[in-house]
XYZ file of C-alpha atoms in Angstrom:
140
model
C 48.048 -7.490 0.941
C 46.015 -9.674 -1.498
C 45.379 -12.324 1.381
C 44.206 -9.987 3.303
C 41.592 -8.113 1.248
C 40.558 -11.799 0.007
C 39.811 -12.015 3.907
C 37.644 -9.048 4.415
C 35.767 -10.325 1.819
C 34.929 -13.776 2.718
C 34.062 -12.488 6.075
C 31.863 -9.960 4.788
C 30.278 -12.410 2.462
C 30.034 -14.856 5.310
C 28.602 -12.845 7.641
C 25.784 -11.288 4.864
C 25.088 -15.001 4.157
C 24.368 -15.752 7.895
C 22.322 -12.551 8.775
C 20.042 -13.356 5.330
C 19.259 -16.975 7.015
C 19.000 -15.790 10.451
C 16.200 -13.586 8.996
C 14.790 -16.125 6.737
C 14.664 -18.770 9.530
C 13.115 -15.721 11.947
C 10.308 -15.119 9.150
C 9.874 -18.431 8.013
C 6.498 -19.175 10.205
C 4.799 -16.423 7.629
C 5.667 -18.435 4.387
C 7.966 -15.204 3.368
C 11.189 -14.779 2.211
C 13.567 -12.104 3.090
C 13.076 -10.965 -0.361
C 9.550 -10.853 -0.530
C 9.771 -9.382 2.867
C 11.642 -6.131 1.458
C 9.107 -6.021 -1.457
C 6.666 -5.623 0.957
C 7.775 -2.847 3.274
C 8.354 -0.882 0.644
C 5.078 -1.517 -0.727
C 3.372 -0.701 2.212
C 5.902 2.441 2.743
C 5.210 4.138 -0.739
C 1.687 2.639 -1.844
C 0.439 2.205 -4.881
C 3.507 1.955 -6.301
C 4.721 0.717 -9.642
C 6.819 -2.653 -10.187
C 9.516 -0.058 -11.250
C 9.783 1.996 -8.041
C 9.709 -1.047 -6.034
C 12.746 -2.252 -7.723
C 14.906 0.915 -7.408
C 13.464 1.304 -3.539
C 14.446 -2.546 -2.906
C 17.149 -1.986 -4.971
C 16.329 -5.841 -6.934
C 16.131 -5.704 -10.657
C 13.447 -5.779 -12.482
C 13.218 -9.611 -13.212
C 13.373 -10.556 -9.828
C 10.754 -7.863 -8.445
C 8.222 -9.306 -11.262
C 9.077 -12.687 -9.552
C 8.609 -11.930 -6.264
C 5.264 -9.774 -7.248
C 3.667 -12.848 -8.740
C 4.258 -14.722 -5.515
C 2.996 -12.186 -3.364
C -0.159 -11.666 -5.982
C -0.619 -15.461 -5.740
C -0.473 -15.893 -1.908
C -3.141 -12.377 -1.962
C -1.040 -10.333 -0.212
C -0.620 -7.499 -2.615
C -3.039 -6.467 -5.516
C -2.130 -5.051 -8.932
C -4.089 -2.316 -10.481
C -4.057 -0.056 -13.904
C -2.843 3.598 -12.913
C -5.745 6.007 -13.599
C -3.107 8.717 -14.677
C -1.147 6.263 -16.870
C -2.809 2.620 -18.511
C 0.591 1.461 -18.789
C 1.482 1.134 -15.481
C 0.237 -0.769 -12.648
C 0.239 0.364 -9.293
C 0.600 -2.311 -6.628
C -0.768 -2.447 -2.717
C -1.385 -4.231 0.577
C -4.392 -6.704 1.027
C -6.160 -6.180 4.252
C -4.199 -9.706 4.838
C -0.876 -8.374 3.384
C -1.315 -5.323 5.659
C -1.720 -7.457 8.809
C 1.155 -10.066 7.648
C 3.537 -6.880 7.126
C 2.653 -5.587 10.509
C 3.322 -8.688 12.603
C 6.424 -9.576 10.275
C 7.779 -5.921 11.222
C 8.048 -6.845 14.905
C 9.485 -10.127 14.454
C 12.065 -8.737 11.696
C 12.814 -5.812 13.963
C 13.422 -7.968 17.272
C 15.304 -10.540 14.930
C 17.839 -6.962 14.254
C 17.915 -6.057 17.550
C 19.504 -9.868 18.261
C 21.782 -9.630 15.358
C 23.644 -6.118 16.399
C 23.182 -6.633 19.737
C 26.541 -5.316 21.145
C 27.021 -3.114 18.389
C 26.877 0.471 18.672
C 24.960 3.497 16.632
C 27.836 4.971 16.023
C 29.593 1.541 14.513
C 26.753 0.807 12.603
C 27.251 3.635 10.923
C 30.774 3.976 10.239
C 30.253 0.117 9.196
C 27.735 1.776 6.655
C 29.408 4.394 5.688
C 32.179 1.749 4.580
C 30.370 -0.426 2.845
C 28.772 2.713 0.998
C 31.989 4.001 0.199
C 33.252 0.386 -1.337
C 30.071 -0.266 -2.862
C 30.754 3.291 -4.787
C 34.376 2.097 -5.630
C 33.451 -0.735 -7.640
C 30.084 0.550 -9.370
């Protein structure tokens, strides 16, 4: 049974790895990572939001969000301001440029899904995510 659990696996992993460079090669015209790409849909989705939210809505820990936040400060497609309701957090937003980048990035991210589970049911999709949920809860 062990060989064939190891096999799931790989081809889960493989296939994760190929769909993340699919994406990144679909984006790559914008200078943005799939990554940075996440961070900013849910920036745009929730804004101003803190560092913190972003990395429970992106589900990236906190290291990496600060990461990618620098890179999107330094390319001015986000900006960074003190919370007037709490000096201890900063609040994070769109550019007029980040807002424009985010909306042509949409389209191409969204035709670049529509190639990947092309073939592929709603209703497999979803069983496929309710599986992965339920493993992902298994092992937390």
């Amino acid at each position: 049974m062990r060989g064939y659990y190891d096999e799931i696996s790989f081809d889960v992993n493989t296939t994760a790895k190929k769909m993340h460079l699919f994406l990144m090669r679909s984006i790559a015209s914008y200078d943005v990572t799939p990554e940075q790409w996440s961070v900013l849909e849910g920036i745009e989705a929730n804004e101003p939001i803190s560092q913190k939210e972003i990395a429970l809505w992106t589900k990236k820990d906190t290291p990496t969000v600060n990461r990618i936040v620098d890179v999107l400060l330094r390319k001015e497609l986000i900006v960074r301001e003190i919370s007037t309701e709490d000096r201890r957090i900063s609040l994070l937003s769109l550019t007029d440029k980040g807002r424009k980048e985010t909306t042509e990035l949409r389209d191409i991210v969204e035709a670049s899904c529509e190639k990947m589970f092309a073939g592929v049911t709603r209703t497999d999709l979803e069983q496929f995510t309710a599986i992965l949920k339920n493993i992902s809860t298994n092992i937390e």
